[in-house]
Coordinates of C-alpha atoms in Angstrom, one line a residue:
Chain A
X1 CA 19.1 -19.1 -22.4
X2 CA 19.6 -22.9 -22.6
X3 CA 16.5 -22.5 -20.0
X4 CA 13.8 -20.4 -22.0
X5 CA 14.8 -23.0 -25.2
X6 CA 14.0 -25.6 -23.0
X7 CA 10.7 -24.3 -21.9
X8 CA 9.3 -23.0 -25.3
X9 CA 10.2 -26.7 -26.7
X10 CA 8.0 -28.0 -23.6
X11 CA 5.4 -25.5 -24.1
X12 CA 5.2 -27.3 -27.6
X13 CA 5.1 -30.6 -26.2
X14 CA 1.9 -29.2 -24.2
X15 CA 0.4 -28.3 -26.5
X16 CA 0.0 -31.9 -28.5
X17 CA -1.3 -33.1 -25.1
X18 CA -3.9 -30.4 -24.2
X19 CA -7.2 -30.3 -25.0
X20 CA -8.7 -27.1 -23.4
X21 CA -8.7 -24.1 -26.1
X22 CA -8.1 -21.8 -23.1
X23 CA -4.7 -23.9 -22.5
X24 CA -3.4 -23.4 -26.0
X25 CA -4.2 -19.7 -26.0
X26 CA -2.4 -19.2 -22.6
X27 CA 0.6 -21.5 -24.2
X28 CA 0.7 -19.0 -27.3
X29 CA 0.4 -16.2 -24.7
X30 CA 3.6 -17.4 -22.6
X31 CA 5.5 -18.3 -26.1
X32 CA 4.9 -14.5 -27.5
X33 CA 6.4 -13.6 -24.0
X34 CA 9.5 -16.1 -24.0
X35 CA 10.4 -14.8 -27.5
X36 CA 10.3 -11.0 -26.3
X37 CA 12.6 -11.9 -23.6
X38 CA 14.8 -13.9 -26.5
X39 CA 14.5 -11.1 -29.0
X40 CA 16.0 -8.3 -26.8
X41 CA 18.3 -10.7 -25.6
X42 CA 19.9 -11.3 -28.7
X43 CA 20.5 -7.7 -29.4
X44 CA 21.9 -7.2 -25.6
X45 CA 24.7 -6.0 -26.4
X46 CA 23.8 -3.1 -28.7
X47 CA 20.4 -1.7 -28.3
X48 CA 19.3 0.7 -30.2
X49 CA 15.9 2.1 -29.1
X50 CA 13.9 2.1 -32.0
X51 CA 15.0 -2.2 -31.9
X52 CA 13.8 -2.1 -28.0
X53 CA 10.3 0.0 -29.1
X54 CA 9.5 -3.0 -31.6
X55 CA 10.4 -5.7 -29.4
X56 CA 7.8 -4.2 -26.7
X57 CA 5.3 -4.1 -29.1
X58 CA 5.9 -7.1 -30.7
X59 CA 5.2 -9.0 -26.9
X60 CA 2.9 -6.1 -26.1
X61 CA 0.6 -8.0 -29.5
X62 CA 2.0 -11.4 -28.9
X63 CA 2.0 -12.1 -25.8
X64 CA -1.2 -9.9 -24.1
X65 CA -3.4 -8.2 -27.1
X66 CA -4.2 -11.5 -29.6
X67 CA -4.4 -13.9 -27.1
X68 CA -6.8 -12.1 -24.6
X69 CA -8.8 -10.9 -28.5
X70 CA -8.5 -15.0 -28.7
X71 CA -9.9 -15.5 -25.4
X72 CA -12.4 -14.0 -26.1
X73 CA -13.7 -15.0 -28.8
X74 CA -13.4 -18.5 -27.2
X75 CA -15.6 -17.3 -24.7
X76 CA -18.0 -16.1 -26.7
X77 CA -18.8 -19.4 -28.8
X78 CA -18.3 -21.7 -25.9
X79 CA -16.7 -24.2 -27.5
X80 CA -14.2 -24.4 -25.2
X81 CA -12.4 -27.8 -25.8
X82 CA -11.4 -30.0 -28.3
X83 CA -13.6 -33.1 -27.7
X84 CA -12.6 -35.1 -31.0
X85 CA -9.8 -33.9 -32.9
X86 CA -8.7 -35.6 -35.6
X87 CA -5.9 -37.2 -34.4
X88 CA -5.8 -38.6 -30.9
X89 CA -4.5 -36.8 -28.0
X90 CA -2.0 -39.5 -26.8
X91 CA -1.0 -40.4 -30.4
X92 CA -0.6 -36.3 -31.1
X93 CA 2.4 -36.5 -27.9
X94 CA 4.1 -38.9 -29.4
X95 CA 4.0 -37.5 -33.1
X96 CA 4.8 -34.1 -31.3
X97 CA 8.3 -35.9 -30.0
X98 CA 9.2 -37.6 -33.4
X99 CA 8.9 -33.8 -34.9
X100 CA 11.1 -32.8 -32.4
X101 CA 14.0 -35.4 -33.5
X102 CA 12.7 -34.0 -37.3
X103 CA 13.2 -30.9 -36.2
X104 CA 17.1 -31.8 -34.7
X105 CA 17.8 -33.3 -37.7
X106 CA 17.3 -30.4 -39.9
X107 CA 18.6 -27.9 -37.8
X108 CA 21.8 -30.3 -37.6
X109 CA 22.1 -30.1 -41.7
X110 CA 21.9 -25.9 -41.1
X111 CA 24.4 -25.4 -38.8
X112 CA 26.7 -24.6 -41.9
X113 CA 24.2 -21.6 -43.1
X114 CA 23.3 -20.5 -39.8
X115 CA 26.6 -20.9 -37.6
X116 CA 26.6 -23.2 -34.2
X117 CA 24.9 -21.1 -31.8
X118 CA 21.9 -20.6 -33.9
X119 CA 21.7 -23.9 -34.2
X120 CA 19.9 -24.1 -31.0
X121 CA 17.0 -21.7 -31.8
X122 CA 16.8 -23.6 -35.1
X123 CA 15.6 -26.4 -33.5
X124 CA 13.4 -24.3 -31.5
X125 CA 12.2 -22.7 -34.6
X126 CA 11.2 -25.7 -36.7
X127 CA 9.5 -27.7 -34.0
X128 CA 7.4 -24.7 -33.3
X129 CA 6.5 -24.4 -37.2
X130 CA 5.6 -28.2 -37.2
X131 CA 3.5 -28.1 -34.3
X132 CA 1.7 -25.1 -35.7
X133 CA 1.3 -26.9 -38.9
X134 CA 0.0 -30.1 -37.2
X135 CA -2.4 -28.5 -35.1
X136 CA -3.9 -26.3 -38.1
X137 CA -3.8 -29.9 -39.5
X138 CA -5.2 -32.4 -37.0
X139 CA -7.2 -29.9 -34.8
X140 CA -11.3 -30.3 -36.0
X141 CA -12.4 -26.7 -34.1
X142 CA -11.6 -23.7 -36.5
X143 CA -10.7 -21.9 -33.3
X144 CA -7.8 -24.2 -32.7
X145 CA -6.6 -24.0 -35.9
X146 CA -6.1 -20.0 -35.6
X147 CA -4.0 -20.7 -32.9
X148 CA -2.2 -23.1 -34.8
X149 CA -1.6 -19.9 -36.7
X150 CA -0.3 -17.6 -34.4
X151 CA 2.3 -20.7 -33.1
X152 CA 3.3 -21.0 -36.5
X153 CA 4.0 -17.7 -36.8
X154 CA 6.5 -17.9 -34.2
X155 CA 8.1 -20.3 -35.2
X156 CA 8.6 -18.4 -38.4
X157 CA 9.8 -15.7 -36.2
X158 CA 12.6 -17.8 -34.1
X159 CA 13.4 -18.7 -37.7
X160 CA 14.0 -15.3 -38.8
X161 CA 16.1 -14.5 -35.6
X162 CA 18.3 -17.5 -35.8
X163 CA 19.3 -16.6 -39.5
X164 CA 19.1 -12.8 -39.7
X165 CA 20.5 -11.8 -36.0
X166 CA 18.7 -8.6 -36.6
X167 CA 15.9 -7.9 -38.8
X168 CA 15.0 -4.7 -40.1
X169 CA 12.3 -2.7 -38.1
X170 CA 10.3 -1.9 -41.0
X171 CA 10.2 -5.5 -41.7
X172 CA 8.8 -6.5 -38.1
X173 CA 6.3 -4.3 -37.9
X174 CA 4.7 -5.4 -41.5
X175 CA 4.8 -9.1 -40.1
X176 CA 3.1 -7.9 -36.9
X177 CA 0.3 -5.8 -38.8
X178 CA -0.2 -9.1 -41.3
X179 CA -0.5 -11.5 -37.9
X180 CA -3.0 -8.6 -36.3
X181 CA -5.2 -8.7 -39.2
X182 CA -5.1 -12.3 -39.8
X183 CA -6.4 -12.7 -36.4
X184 CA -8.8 -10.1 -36.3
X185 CA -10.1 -12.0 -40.0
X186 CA -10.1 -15.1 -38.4
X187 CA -12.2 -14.1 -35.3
X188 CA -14.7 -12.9 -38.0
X189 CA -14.9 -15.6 -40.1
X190 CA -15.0 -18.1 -36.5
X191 CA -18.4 -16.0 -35.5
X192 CA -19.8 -16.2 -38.8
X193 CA -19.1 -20.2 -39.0
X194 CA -20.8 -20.6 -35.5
X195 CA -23.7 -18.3 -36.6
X196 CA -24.4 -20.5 -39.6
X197 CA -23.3 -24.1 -38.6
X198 CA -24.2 -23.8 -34.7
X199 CA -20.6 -25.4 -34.0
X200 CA -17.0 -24.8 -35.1
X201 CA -16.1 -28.1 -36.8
X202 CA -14.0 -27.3 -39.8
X203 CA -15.7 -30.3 -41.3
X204 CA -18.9 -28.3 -41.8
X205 CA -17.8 -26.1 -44.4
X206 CA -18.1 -28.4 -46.8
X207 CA -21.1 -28.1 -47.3
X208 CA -22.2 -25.2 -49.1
X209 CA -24.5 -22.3 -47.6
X210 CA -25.6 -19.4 -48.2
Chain B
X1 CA 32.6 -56.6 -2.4
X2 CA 33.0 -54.3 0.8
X3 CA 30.6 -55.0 3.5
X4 CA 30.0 -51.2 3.9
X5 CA 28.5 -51.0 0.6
X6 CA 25.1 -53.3 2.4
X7 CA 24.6 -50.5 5.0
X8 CA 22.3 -48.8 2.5
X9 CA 20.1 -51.9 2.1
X10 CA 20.3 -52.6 6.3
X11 CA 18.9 -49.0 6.4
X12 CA 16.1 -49.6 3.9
X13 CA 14.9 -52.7 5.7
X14 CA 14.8 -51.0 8.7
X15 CA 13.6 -47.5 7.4
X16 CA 11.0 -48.3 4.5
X17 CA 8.3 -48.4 6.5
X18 CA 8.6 -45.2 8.6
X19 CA 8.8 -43.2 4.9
X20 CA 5.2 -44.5 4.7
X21 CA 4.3 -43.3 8.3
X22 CA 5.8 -39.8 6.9
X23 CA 4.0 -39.8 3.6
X24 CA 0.8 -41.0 5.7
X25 CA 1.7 -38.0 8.0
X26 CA 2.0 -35.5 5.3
X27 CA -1.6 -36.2 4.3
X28 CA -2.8 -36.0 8.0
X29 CA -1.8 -32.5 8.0
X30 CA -2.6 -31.5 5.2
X31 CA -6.5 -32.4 5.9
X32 CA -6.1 -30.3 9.1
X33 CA -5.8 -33.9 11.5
X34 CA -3.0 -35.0 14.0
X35 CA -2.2 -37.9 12.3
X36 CA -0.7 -41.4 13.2
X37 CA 1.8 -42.1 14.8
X38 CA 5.4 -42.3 12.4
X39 CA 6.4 -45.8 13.5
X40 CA 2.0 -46.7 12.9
X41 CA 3.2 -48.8 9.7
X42 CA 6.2 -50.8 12.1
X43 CA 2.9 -51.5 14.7
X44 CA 0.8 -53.1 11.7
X45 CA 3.5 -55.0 10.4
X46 CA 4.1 -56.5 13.9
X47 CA 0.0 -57.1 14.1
X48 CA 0.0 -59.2 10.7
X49 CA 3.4 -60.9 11.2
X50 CA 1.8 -62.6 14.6
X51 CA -1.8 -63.4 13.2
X52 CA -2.5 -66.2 11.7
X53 CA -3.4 -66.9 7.5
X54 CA -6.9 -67.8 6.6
X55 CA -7.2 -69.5 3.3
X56 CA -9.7 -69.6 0.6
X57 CA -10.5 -73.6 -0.3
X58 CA -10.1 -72.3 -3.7
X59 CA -6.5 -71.2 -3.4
X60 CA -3.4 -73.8 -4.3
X61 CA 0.0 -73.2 -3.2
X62 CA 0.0 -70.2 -5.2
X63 CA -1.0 -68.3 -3.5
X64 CA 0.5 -68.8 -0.3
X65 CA 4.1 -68.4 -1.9
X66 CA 3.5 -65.4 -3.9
X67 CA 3.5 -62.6 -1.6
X68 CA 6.8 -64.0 -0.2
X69 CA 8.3 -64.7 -3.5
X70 CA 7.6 -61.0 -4.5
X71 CA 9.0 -60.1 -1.4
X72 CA 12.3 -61.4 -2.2
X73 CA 12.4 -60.1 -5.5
X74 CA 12.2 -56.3 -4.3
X75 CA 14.6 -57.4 -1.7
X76 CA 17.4 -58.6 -4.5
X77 CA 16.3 -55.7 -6.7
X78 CA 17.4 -53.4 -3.3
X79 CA 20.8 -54.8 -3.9
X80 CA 21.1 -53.0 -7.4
X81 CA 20.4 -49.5 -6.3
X82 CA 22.8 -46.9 -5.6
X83 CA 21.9 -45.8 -1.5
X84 CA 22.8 -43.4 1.3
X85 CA 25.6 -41.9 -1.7
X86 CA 27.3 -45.0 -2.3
X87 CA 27.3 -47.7 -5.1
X88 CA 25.0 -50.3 -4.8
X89 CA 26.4 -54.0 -3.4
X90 CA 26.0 -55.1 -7.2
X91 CA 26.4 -52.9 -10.0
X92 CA 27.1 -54.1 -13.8
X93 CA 27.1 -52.5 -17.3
X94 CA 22.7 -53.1 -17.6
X95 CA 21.8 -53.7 -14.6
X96 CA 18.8 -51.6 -14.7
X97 CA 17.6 -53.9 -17.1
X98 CA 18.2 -56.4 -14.1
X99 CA 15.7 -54.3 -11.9
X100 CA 12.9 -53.8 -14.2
X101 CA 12.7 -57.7 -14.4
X102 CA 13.2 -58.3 -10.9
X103 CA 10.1 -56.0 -9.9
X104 CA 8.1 -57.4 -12.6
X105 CA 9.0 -61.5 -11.3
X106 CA 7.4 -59.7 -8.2
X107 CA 4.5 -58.7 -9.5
X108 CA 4.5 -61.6 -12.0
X109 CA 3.9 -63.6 -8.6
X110 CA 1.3 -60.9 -6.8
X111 CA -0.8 -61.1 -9.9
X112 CA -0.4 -64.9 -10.1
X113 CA -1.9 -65.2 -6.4
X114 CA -4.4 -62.7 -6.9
X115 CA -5.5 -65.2 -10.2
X116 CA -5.3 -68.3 -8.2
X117 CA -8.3 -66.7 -6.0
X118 CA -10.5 -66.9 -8.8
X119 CA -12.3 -64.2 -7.5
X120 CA -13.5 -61.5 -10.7
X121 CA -12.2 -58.3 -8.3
X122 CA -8.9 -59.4 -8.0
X123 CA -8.5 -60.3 -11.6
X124 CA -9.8 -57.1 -12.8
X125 CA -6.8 -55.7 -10.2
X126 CA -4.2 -57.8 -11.6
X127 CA -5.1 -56.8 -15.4
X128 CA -5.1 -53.0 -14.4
X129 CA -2.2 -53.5 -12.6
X130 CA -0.7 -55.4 -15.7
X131 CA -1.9 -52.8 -18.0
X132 CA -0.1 -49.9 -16.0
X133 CA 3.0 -51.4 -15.8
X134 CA 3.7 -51.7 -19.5
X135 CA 3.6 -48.1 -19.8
X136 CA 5.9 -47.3 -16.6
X137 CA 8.6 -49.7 -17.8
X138 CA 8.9 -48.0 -21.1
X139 CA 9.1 -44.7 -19.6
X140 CA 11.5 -45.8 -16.8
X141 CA 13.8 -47.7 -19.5
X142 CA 13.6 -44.3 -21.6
X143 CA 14.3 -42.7 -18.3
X144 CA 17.6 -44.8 -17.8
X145 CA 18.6 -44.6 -21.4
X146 CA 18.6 -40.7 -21.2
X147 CA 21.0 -40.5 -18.2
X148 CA 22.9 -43.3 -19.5
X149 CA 23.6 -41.3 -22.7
X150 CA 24.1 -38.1 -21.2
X151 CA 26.9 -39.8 -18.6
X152 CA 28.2 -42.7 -20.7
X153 CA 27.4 -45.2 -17.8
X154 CA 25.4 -47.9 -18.4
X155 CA 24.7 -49.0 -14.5
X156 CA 22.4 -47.2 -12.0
X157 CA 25.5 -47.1 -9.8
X158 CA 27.5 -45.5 -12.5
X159 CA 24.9 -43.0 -13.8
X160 CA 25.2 -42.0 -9.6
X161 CA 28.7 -41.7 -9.8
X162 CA 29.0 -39.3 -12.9
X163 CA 26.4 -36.7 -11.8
X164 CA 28.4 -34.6 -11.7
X165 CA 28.8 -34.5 -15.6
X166 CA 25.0 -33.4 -15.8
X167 CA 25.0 -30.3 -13.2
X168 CA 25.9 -27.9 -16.0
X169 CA 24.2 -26.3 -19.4
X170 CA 21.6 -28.7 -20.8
X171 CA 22.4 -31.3 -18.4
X172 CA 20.3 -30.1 -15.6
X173 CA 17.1 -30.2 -18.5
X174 CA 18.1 -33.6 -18.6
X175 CA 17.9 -34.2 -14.6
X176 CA 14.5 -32.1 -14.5
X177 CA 12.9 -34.0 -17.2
X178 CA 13.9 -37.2 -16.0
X179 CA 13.1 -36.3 -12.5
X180 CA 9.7 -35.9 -13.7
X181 CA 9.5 -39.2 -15.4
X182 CA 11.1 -40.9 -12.6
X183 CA 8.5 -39.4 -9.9
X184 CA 5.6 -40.5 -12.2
X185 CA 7.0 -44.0 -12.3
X186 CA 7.4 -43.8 -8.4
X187 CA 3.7 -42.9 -8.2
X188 CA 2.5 -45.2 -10.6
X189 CA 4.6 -48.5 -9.4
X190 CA 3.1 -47.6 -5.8
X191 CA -0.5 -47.6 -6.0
X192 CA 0.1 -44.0 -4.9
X193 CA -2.6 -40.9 -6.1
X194 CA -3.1 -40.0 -9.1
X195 CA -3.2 -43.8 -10.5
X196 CA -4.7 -45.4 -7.6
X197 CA -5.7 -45.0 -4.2
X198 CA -3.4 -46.7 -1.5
X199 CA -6.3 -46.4 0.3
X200 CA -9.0 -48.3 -0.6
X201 CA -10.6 -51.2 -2.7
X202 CA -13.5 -50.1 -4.1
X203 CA -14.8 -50.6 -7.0
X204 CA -13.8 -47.5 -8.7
X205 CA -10.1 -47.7 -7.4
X206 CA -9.2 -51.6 -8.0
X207 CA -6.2 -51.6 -9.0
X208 CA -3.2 -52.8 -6.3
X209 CA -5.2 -52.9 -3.4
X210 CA -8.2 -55.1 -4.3
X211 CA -5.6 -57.6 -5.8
X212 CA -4.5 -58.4 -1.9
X213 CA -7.7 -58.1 -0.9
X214 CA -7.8 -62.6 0.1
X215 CA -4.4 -62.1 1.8
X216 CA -4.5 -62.0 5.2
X217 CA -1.7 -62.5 8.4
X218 CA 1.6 -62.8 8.2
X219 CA 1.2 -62.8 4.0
X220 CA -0.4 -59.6 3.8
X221 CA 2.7 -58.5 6.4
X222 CA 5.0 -59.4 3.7
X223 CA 3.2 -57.6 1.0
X224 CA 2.7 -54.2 2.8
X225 CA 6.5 -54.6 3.6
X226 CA 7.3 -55.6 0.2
X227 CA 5.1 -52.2 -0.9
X228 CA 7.0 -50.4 1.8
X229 CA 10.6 -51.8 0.3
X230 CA 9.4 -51.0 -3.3
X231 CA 8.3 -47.2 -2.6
X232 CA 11.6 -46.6 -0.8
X233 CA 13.4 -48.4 -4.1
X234 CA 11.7 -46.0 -6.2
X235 CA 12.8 -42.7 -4.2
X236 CA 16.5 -44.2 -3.9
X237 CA 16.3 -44.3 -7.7
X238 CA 14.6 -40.8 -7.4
X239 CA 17.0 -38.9 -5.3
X240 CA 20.4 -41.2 -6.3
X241 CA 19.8 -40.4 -10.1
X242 CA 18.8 -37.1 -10.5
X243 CA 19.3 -34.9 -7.1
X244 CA 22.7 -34.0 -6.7
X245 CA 24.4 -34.7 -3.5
X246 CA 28.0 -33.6 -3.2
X247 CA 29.3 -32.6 0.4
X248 CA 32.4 -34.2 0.0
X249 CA 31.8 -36.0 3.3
X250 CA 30.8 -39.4 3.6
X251 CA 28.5 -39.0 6.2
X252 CA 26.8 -35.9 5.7
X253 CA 26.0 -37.2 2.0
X254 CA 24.3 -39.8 3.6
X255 CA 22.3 -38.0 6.0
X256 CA 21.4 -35.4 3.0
X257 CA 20.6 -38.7 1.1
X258 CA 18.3 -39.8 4.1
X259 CA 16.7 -36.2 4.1
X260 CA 16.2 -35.9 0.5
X261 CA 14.4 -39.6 0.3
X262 CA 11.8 -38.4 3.1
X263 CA 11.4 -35.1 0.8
X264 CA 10.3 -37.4 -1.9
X265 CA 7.9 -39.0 0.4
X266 CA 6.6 -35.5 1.6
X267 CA 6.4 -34.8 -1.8
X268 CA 4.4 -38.2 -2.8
X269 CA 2.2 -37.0 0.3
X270 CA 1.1 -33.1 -0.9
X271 CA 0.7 -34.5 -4.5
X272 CA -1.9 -37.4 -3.1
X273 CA -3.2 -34.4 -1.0
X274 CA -4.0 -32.0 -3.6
X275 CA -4.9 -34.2 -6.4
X276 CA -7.8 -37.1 -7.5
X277 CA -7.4 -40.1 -8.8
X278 CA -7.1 -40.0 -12.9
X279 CA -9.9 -41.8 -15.0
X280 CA -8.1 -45.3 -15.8
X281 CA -7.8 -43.9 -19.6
X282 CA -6.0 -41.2 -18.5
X283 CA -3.7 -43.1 -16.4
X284 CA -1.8 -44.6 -19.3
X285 CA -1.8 -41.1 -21.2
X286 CA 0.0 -39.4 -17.8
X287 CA 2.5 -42.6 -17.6
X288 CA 3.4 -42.1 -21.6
X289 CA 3.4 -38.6 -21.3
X290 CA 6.1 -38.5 -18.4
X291 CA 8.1 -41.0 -20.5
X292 CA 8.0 -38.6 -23.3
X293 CA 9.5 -36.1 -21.2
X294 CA 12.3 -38.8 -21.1
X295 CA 12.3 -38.9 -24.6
X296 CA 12.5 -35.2 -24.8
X297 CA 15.5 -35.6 -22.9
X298 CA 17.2 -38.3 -24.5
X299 CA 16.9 -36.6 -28.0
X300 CA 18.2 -32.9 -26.8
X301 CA 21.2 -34.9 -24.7

């Protein structure tokens, strides 16, 4: 397990460093998968079907159905790198390490709430948040901030395993509809951006159109 | 200090040159030709050492003592590394600190003859070459510091020692992440692909190469040799620090040792093989980026 930590935390790393939208989408992609494979683990010893059905679905989404919807898209408005984000690519890798000793830190004040061995995916969890977060943040394509999104959101949902253990079926599914939709909005709103402003710079929108 | 102990450093005198005849091999057959012979780099060595120098009227005494000075320097620097799965001849809490300066006197004194030239090429060289090495000295210090922290030994020949301590759970992350940082390093320090081309001094690629480029004879001998000396330091590091070696015999560690330190040089030749030079801005980026890994490693450890 120590191995599939390892790589998601690297998979983060990548993507501070990468500038091809087609990267981060296969990054998310690979993610979704790594935290099927750590979802069912988790519940090894006792799996109950209707846990198993959700976790399939939940990569079956993550991992193959909003990424290729995001690929796309990506494909479709040809903007298919970041060519000046908002926060240099060099300068992102190093910020991405610092939130990675952040992210120690405050899994290292939880281990009390959470128990030792979740300690581990805490870490995971919160360094996968912040480098959702930053890239929503520092990222100047609209495109790239959606993914920002979807990481985010799994951080939020290595979060939820390390503290919960199990969550509640009903409760995955809603969070799975709520990402779905989000996505499908956001591929909306990226076509109707490049319609009008003939590029996907979030800086555009403030100016105001019609 | 047991005389057994220099048997490592004999071997890399005599042997540092043939890892470039494989690495020169490697690339040979990957582009579908024969190749040159192994021992080619031993027969060019011989050809400079009996020619004779030709110097520029503009050149002081400089540059005549420089390639021999840095010469020496990678040879004392030999004496620190951990070889053949033994301790070094010298080992003391920091001396990796010892070899980063070492190396750099030597190319403190390659840079300073390329200067006394006063030729533009070979100054653009030497402040490329400059400009590298400040980024593979952070990332081979951040290298150290995460296998001195994960074995609580503060020497190169005591982070070999206590391997053992990093072949289970995260400690193998460690080794793979430093690996990576540590063949980077190797690559960059060298001239080798993806920072510069061992090659050639063209314009687009003037880096090591060009800053040589007024050095002729038994001088330019001494500088391939010294390369030589250097690449074979770098995979000692390599395959001492991070590949675990453990036969229980003395001597069948050191032929795996040998084995494993022509591996990196095969390696060194597919990646030069299968890749293109980097754009000089995203040379420094690739150098920082392996040291992050290091970094990486450091803070999980």
């Amino acid at each position: 397990m120590t191995l599939v930590w390892a790589l998601l935390l690297l998979l983060n790393l990548f993507l501070y460093a990468s500038s091809r939208l087609m990267m981060y989408i296969r990054v998310v992609a690979l993610q979704g998968l790594l935290l099927g494979i750590l979802g069912i683990y988790q519940h090894a010893g006792e799996l109950a079907w209707s846990v198993l059905a959700v976790a399939l679905l939940s990569t079956v989404i993550k991992a193959f159905l909003l990424p290729w919807f995001l690929a796309s898209t990506v494909q479709k408005t040809g903007i298919r790198r970041e060519i000046v984000p908002l926060v240099g690519f060099g300068l992102s890798t190093v910020i991405g390490v610092a939130f990675l000793a952040l992210a120690l830190v405050i899994a290292g004040h939880l281990d009390a709430v959470a128990g030792e061995e979740a300690v581990q995916l805490l870490v995971v969890a919160f360094h996968t948040l912040l480098t959702g977060l930053f890239l929503c943040v520092a990222r100047a394509q609209i495109s790239s901030q959606a993914i920002g999104y979807l990481v985010m959101e799994n951080g939020v949902f290595v979060a939820g395993m390390a503290f919960a253990g199990r969550s509640s079926v009903v409760a995955e599914l809603g969070v799975l509809l709520d990402i779905s939709v989000a996505v499908f909005i956001m591929v909306a709103v990226i076509h109707h951006v490049r319609r009008e402003f003939a590029g996907l710079d979030a800086a555009n929108l403030t100016e105001l159109r019609d | 200090m047991g005389w057994e102990r220099l048997l490592g450093v004999v071997v890399a005198l005599l042997l540092a040159p043939l890892l470039l005849g494989v690495i020169t091999r490697v690339k040979a057959r990957f582009a579908g030709r024969r190749g040159a012979p192994l021992v080619q780099p031993y027969f060019e060595l011989r050809k400079l050492m009996a020619k004779r120098a030709v110097y520029s009227r503009t050149t002081s005494w400089h540059f005549q003592v420089g390639p021999w000075i840095s010469l020496s320097a990678i040879i004392l620097a030999l004496l620190l590394v951990p070889m053949l799965g033994q301790i070094a001849p010298t080992a003391f809490p920091g001396d990796p600190f010892l070899l980063v300066y070492l190396l750099g006197v030597g190319r403190l004194f390659t840079v300073l003859a390329a200067l006394d030239t006063g030729s533009a090429f070979e100054g653009m060289g030497a402040s490329r070459e400059l400009h590298f090495a400040v980024f593979t000295e952070i990332s081979f210090f951040f290298a150290l510091a995460a296998l001195a922290r994960s074995t609580s030994a503060w020497s190169l020949s005591g982070v070999s020692t206590r391997h053992a301590l990093l072949q289970e759970g995260d400690g193998v992350l460690t080794l793979v992440l430093v690996g990576v940082t540590l063949f980077v390093v190797l690559l960059a320090e060298n001239a080798r692909i993806p920072v510069d081309d061992p090659n050639t001094h063209l314009e687009l690629t003037m880096v090591h190469e060009v800053m040589v480029l007024d050095h002729s004879g038994p001088e330019l001998g001494a500088i391939h040799y010294g390369m030589a000396l250097k690449l074979w330091l770098f995979a000692s590091l390599l395959v001492s620090l991070v590949v675990p070696i453990a036969s229980g015999s003395v001597w069948l560690d050191g032929a795996l040792w040998l084995l494993a330190v022509f591996g990196v040089g095969a390696a060194v030749g597919v990646v030069e093989s299968v890749m293109a030079r980097l754009r000089l801005l995203q040379v420094a980026r690739l150098i920082m980026g392996a040291g992050l890994l290091s970094v990486t490693a450091l803070l999980l450890s």
